[in-house]
Amino acid sequence: MDVVSIGETMVLFTPREQGQMRYSRSYTSRIAGAETNTLIGLAKLGHRTGWISQVGQDEFGAQIMAAVRGEGVDTSQTAVHPSAPTGVFYKERLQEVSVRVYYYRQGSAASLLVPESIDENYIARAKYLYLTGITPALSPNCREAVFHAIGLARKHGVQVVFDPNLRRKLWSDEEAREVLTRLCGMADLVLAGISEGTFLFGDGEGNEDGDGKKSSGSYLAERFLQLGCKAAILKLGAEGAYYATGMEQKLVPGFKVDHVADPVGAGDGFAAGVLSGLLDGLPLEEAVRRGCAIGAAVVTVNGDIEGLPDRELLAAFMSGRGE
Ligand code: CKP
Ligand code: MG
């Protein structure tokens, strides 16, 4: 396997029309989950990926398994729980870019994952373990599973890539700050949004030197490096991303898109791009550029995975022919 990940995937319902969801009468349904979004993005680019999870023994679980498997992700480590349900969530679109999310995932099959759910050999054979801050927020046992997996990755020399993916609806700010800070310090590479960095470290008073996001990007990247990770990438939205290692730091400009159909899933596409670049042996700067391209491509299409490109579409998008 090139990349394995642990996390929950749910069925996502989106009202057909914009506005307050209480007036919605019809919905479309898709599957979505940060970790499978990234694994599917990688699979579409030809990388070998595997998903460690649990779904319920229900129709939604079957829908998710068929979809994830159908996209080419290995599901041999995804169990079907006999009694706990598959989680679902709703995405209310108030306006084009204003989105509210409602989860129905408490006690879900995935939230019952435990350290024993993880096969040591499966982690040991991977090149990268990709984790996000959503899984440790699901339950105390999921948190233990995440720390256990990092221990296994370290034992076997598997690189750990971590996206804090802060979800304030899932846990308290105090708990989130404490656990996410620890996890960032244990990762080899951290991929974070500016708002997540600011949540963890503040915005570095006085660093707004007229260069806006770039200066907070460099301040925050530095703070992540101080935690102990080897490289940090701060996602700046349409402006691109800022990366820093102990040796170099740079702003990589973003890709312009004509319209944003759905902002959710951009970060997961970004992670797929960076990981894919690293797997292809690109220098970090080029891997970050690929991340920016996929993040931008994702927001032009409704749904989290529908805009993830294959190699051909990615090349067209990056050369400007895809817009
Ligand atoms: O940070 P992103 O907008 O890229 O993540 C979106 C995903 O896993 C979405 O698919 C949803 O299922 C989730 O994050 C979540 O649990 O919030
Ligand atoms: Mg995110």
Short mmCIF file of N, CA, C and O in Angstrom, two decimals, residues 185-267:
data_model
loop_
_atom_site.label_atom_id
_atom_site.label_comp_id
_atom_site.label_asym_id
_atom_site.label_seq_id
_atom_site.Cartn_x
_atom_site.Cartn_y
_atom_site.Cartn_z
N GLY A 185 2.57 17.22 16.84
CA GLY A 185 3.96 17.03 17.24
C GLY A 185 4.48 15.65 16.91
O GLY A 185 5.69 15.44 16.81
N MET A 186 3.57 14.67 16.75
CA MET A 186 4.01 13.30 16.47
C MET A 186 4.10 13.00 14.98
O MET A 186 4.64 11.97 14.57
N ALA A 187 3.56 13.89 14.16
CA ALA A 187 3.51 13.63 12.72
C ALA A 187 4.83 14.02 12.05
O ALA A 187 5.59 14.83 12.57
N ASP A 188 5.08 13.44 10.89
CA ASP A 188 6.22 13.87 10.08
C ASP A 188 5.85 15.14 9.32
O ASP A 188 6.65 16.05 9.19
N LEU A 189 4.65 15.14 8.78
CA LEU A 189 4.18 16.29 7.99
C LEU A 189 2.79 16.69 8.47
O LEU A 189 1.91 15.83 8.61
N VAL A 190 2.60 17.99 8.72
CA VAL A 190 1.29 18.51 9.11
C VAL A 190 0.74 19.37 7.97
O VAL A 190 1.47 20.20 7.41
N LEU A 191 -0.52 19.17 7.64
CA LEU A 191 -1.21 20.00 6.63
C LEU A 191 -2.35 20.68 7.35
O LEU A 191 -3.30 20.01 7.73
N ALA A 192 -2.27 21.99 7.56
CA ALA A 192 -3.31 22.65 8.36
C ALA A 192 -3.85 23.88 7.64
O ALA A 192 -3.14 24.52 6.87
N GLY A 193 -5.10 24.22 7.93
CA GLY A 193 -5.68 25.47 7.44
C GLY A 193 -5.25 26.60 8.37
O GLY A 193 -4.89 26.35 9.52
N ILE A 194 -5.31 27.83 7.86
CA ILE A 194 -4.95 28.99 8.69
C ILE A 194 -5.82 29.05 9.94
O ILE A 194 -5.33 29.30 11.04
N SER A 195 -7.12 28.78 9.79
CA SER A 195 -7.99 28.90 10.96
C SER A 195 -7.65 27.83 11.99
O SER A 195 -7.74 28.06 13.20
N GLU A 196 -7.22 26.66 11.52
CA GLU A 196 -6.82 25.60 12.47
C GLU A 196 -5.53 25.98 13.20
O GLU A 196 -5.40 25.80 14.41
N GLY A 197 -4.58 26.54 12.46
CA GLY A 197 -3.33 26.98 13.08
C GLY A 197 -3.61 28.07 14.11
O GLY A 197 -3.07 28.06 15.22
N THR A 198 -4.50 28.99 13.74
CA THR A 198 -4.82 30.09 14.65
C THR A 198 -5.53 29.56 15.89
O THR A 198 -5.29 30.01 17.01
N PHE A 199 -6.39 28.57 15.71
CA PHE A 199 -7.07 27.95 16.85
C PHE A 199 -6.04 27.35 17.82
O PHE A 199 -6.16 27.45 19.03
N LEU A 200 -4.99 26.75 17.27
CA LEU A 200 -4.00 26.09 18.13
C LEU A 200 -3.00 27.07 18.75
O LEU A 200 -2.58 26.90 19.89
N PHE A 201 -2.61 28.10 17.99
CA PHE A 201 -1.50 28.95 18.46
C PHE A 201 -1.81 30.44 18.54
O PHE A 201 -0.91 31.23 18.83
N GLY A 202 -3.02 30.89 18.21
CA GLY A 202 -3.26 32.33 18.09
C GLY A 202 -2.68 32.79 16.76
O GLY A 202 -2.09 32.00 16.03
N ASP A 203 -2.86 34.09 16.44
CA ASP A 203 -2.39 34.52 15.12
C ASP A 203 -1.05 35.21 15.16
O ASP A 203 -0.62 35.82 14.17
N GLY A 204 -0.32 35.14 16.27
CA GLY A 204 1.02 35.72 16.33
C GLY A 204 0.95 37.22 16.22
O GLY A 204 1.21 37.80 15.17
N GLU A 205 0.54 37.84 17.29
CA GLU A 205 0.38 39.30 17.33
C GLU A 205 1.55 40.00 16.67
O GLU A 205 2.70 39.66 16.93
N GLY A 206 1.24 41.00 15.86
CA GLY A 206 2.31 41.81 15.28
C GLY A 206 2.93 41.20 14.05
O GLY A 206 3.79 41.81 13.42
N ASN A 207 2.47 40.00 13.64
CA ASN A 207 3.12 39.43 12.45
C ASN A 207 2.37 39.84 11.17
O ASN A 207 2.78 39.51 10.08
N GLU A 208 1.25 40.56 11.32
CA GLU A 208 0.51 41.03 10.13
C GLU A 208 1.27 42.23 9.56
O GLU A 208 0.97 43.37 9.82
N ASP A 209 2.28 41.95 8.76
CA ASP A 209 3.13 43.03 8.27
C ASP A 209 2.70 43.52 6.89
O ASP A 209 3.49 43.96 6.08
N GLY A 210 1.41 43.41 6.62
CA GLY A 210 0.92 43.88 5.33
C GLY A 210 0.90 42.76 4.32
O GLY A 210 0.40 42.89 3.22
N ASP A 211 1.45 41.62 4.69
CA ASP A 211 1.52 40.50 3.76
C ASP A 211 0.46 39.46 4.15
O ASP A 211 0.50 38.32 3.71
N GLY A 212 -0.45 39.87 5.02
CA GLY A 212 -1.62 39.09 5.40
C GLY A 212 -1.37 37.63 5.67
O GLY A 212 -0.58 37.27 6.53
N LYS A 213 -2.08 36.80 4.88
CA LYS A 213 -2.07 35.36 5.14
C LYS A 213 -0.67 34.76 5.05
O LYS A 213 -0.36 33.80 5.72
N LYS A 214 0.17 35.33 4.16
CA LYS A 214 1.50 34.74 4.01
C LYS A 214 2.26 34.85 5.32
O LYS A 214 2.92 33.92 5.77
N SER A 215 2.16 36.01 5.98
CA SER A 215 2.93 36.15 7.22
C SER A 215 2.32 35.28 8.32
O SER A 215 3.05 34.71 9.12
N SER A 216 0.98 35.15 8.39
CA SER A 216 0.47 34.23 9.41
C SER A 216 0.84 32.81 9.03
O SER A 216 1.09 31.98 9.90
N GLY A 217 0.89 32.52 7.73
CA GLY A 217 1.33 31.19 7.29
C GLY A 217 2.73 30.88 7.79
O GLY A 217 2.98 29.81 8.33
N SER A 218 3.63 31.83 7.65
CA SER A 218 5.02 31.55 8.06
C SER A 218 5.13 31.47 9.58
O SER A 218 5.83 30.62 10.12
N TYR A 219 4.37 32.33 10.27
CA TYR A 219 4.38 32.27 11.74
C TYR A 219 3.85 30.91 12.22
O TYR A 219 4.46 30.23 13.05
N LEU A 220 2.73 30.51 11.64
CA LEU A 220 2.11 29.25 12.09
C LEU A 220 2.95 28.03 11.71
O LEU A 220 3.10 27.10 12.50
N ALA A 221 3.53 28.05 10.51
CA ALA A 221 4.38 26.92 10.10
C ALA A 221 5.53 26.74 11.10
O ALA A 221 5.86 25.62 11.51
N GLU A 222 6.08 27.87 11.50
CA GLU A 222 7.18 27.83 12.48
C GLU A 222 6.71 27.20 13.80
O GLU A 222 7.40 26.37 14.40
N ARG A 223 5.50 27.58 14.22
CA ARG A 223 4.98 27.03 15.47
C ARG A 223 4.77 25.52 15.37
O ARG A 223 5.04 24.77 16.31
N PHE A 224 4.30 25.07 14.20
CA PHE A 224 4.12 23.62 14.02
C PHE A 224 5.48 22.92 14.08
O PHE A 224 5.62 21.86 14.72
N LEU A 225 6.48 23.49 13.43
CA LEU A 225 7.81 22.86 13.44
C LEU A 225 8.35 22.76 14.86
O LEU A 225 8.99 21.77 15.23
N GLN A 226 8.05 23.77 15.66
CA GLN A 226 8.53 23.75 17.05
C GLN A 226 7.92 22.58 17.84
O GLN A 226 8.49 22.13 18.82
N LEU A 227 6.76 22.10 17.39
CA LEU A 227 6.14 20.96 18.09
C LEU A 227 6.91 19.67 17.84
O LEU A 227 6.75 18.69 18.55
N GLY A 228 7.66 19.65 16.73
CA GLY A 228 8.46 18.45 16.47
C GLY A 228 8.22 17.80 15.11
O GLY A 228 8.90 16.84 14.77
N CYS A 229 7.24 18.30 14.33
CA CYS A 229 7.06 17.68 13.01
C CYS A 229 8.18 18.15 12.08
O CYS A 229 8.82 19.18 12.33
N LYS A 230 8.41 17.39 11.00
CA LYS A 230 9.55 17.72 10.13
C LYS A 230 9.20 18.77 9.08
O LYS A 230 10.05 19.48 8.58
N ALA A 231 7.94 18.82 8.71
CA ALA A 231 7.50 19.81 7.73
C ALA A 231 6.07 20.22 8.04
O ALA A 231 5.29 19.41 8.57
N ALA A 232 5.75 21.46 7.72
CA ALA A 232 4.38 21.95 7.95
C ALA A 232 3.92 22.71 6.72
O ALA A 232 4.70 23.45 6.11
N ILE A 233 2.67 22.48 6.33
CA ILE A 233 2.10 23.20 5.20
C ILE A 233 0.83 23.90 5.69
O ILE A 233 -0.05 23.26 6.27
N LEU A 234 0.77 25.21 5.48
CA LEU A 234 -0.41 25.97 5.86
C LEU A 234 -1.21 26.29 4.62
O LEU A 234 -0.69 26.89 3.67
N LYS A 235 -2.49 25.88 4.63
CA LYS A 235 -3.35 26.11 3.46
C LYS A 235 -3.96 27.49 3.55
O LYS A 235 -4.57 27.84 4.56
N LEU A 236 -3.79 28.27 2.49
CA LEU A 236 -4.24 29.67 2.50
C LEU A 236 -5.45 29.88 1.61
O LEU A 236 -5.71 30.99 1.16
N GLY A 237 -6.19 28.83 1.31
CA GLY A 237 -7.38 28.96 0.45
C GLY A 237 -6.96 29.34 -0.96
O GLY A 237 -5.97 28.84 -1.50
N ALA A 238 -7.69 30.29 -1.56
CA ALA A 238 -7.44 30.67 -2.96
C ALA A 238 -6.02 31.20 -3.17
O ALA A 238 -5.50 31.19 -4.28
N GLU A 239 -5.40 31.65 -2.08
CA GLU A 239 -4.04 32.21 -2.23
C GLU A 239 -2.95 31.15 -2.31
O GLU A 239 -1.78 31.47 -2.51
N GLY A 240 -3.29 29.90 -2.09
CA GLY A 240 -2.30 28.85 -2.23
C GLY A 240 -1.93 28.22 -0.91
O GLY A 240 -2.79 28.00 -0.05
N ALA A 241 -0.65 27.95 -0.71
CA ALA A 241 -0.20 27.31 0.54
C ALA A 241 1.22 27.73 0.84
O ALA A 241 2.01 28.05 -0.06
N TYR A 242 1.53 27.74 2.12
CA TYR A 242 2.87 28.11 2.57
C TYR A 242 3.48 26.89 3.23
O TYR A 242 2.85 26.27 4.07
N TYR A 243 4.69 26.51 2.81
CA TYR A 243 5.28 25.34 3.46
C TYR A 243 6.62 25.70 4.11
O TYR A 243 7.30 26.63 3.69
N ALA A 244 6.97 24.95 5.12
CA ALA A 244 8.25 25.17 5.80
C ALA A 244 8.80 23.85 6.31
O ALA A 244 8.06 22.99 6.80
N THR A 245 10.10 23.68 6.10
CA THR A 245 10.83 22.57 6.74
C THR A 245 11.95 23.26 7.53
O THR A 245 12.03 24.49 7.51
N GLY A 246 12.80 22.51 8.18
CA GLY A 246 13.91 23.14 8.87
C GLY A 246 14.82 23.89 7.87
O GLY A 246 15.53 24.82 8.23
N MET A 247 14.80 23.50 6.59
CA MET A 247 15.75 24.02 5.59
C MET A 247 15.18 25.10 4.68
O MET A 247 15.89 25.96 4.21
N GLU A 248 13.91 25.00 4.32
CA GLU A 248 13.35 25.97 3.36
C GLU A 248 11.92 26.33 3.71
O GLU A 248 11.24 25.59 4.42
N GLN A 249 11.48 27.47 3.20
CA GLN A 249 10.07 27.84 3.33
C GLN A 249 9.69 28.66 2.11
O GLN A 249 10.51 29.36 1.55
N LYS A 250 8.44 28.52 1.71
CA LYS A 250 8.03 29.18 0.48
C LYS A 250 6.50 29.27 0.38
O LYS A 250 5.79 28.40 0.88
N LEU A 251 6.05 30.31 -0.31
CA LEU A 251 4.62 30.43 -0.63
C LEU A 251 4.40 29.86 -2.02
O LEU A 251 5.09 30.26 -2.97
N VAL A 252 3.48 28.94 -2.15
CA VAL A 252 3.14 28.38 -3.46
C VAL A 252 1.78 28.97 -3.84
O VAL A 252 0.80 28.76 -3.12
N PRO A 253 1.71 29.73 -4.93
CA PRO A 253 0.43 30.38 -5.27
C PRO A 253 -0.67 29.40 -5.63
O PRO A 253 -0.39 28.31 -6.15
N GLY A 254 -1.91 29.79 -5.39
CA GLY A 254 -3.05 28.92 -5.68
C GLY A 254 -3.47 28.99 -7.14
O GLY A 254 -2.94 29.79 -7.91
N PHE A 255 -4.42 28.12 -7.50
CA PHE A 255 -4.96 28.09 -8.87
C PHE A 255 -6.30 28.82 -8.87
O PHE A 255 -7.11 28.64 -7.97
N LYS A 256 -6.50 29.63 -9.88
CA LYS A 256 -7.76 30.39 -9.96
C LYS A 256 -8.89 29.52 -10.51
O LYS A 256 -8.67 28.73 -11.42
N VAL A 257 -10.08 29.67 -9.92
CA VAL A 257 -11.25 28.98 -10.48
C VAL A 257 -12.33 30.01 -10.76
O VAL A 257 -12.40 31.03 -10.09
N ASP A 258 -13.17 29.73 -11.76
CA ASP A 258 -14.22 30.69 -12.14
C ASP A 258 -15.32 30.78 -11.10
O ASP A 258 -15.84 31.83 -10.82
N HIS A 259 -15.71 29.61 -10.57
CA HIS A 259 -16.78 29.64 -9.59
C HIS A 259 -16.56 28.53 -8.56
O HIS A 259 -15.92 27.52 -8.85
N VAL A 260 -17.10 28.77 -7.35
CA VAL A 260 -17.02 27.76 -6.29
C VAL A 260 -18.39 27.12 -6.17
O VAL A 260 -19.36 27.77 -5.79
N ALA A 261 -18.49 25.84 -6.50
CA ALA A 261 -19.78 25.14 -6.40
C ALA A 261 -19.98 24.61 -4.98
O ALA A 261 -21.09 24.55 -4.48
N ASP A 262 -18.90 24.22 -4.30
CA ASP A 262 -19.00 23.59 -2.99
C ASP A 262 -17.61 23.55 -2.34
O ASP A 262 -16.72 22.84 -2.80
N PRO A 263 -17.42 24.34 -1.27
CA PRO A 263 -16.07 24.46 -0.69
C PRO A 263 -15.62 23.23 0.13
O PRO A 263 -14.44 23.08 0.41
N VAL A 264 -16.57 22.36 0.50
CA VAL A 264 -16.22 21.23 1.37
C VAL A 264 -15.42 20.19 0.59
O VAL A 264 -15.73 19.89 -0.57
N GLY A 265 -14.37 19.66 1.22
CA GLY A 265 -13.57 18.62 0.58
C GLY A 265 -12.29 19.14 -0.03
O GLY A 265 -11.44 18.36 -0.45
N ALA A 266 -12.13 20.47 -0.06
CA ALA A 266 -10.93 21.03 -0.67
C ALA A 266 -9.66 20.57 0.06
O ALA A 266 -8.66 20.22 -0.56
N GLY A 267 -9.74 20.57 1.39
CA GLY A 267 -8.57 20.19 2.18
C GLY A 267 -8.16 18.74 1.94
O GLY A 267 -6.97 18.41 1.92
#
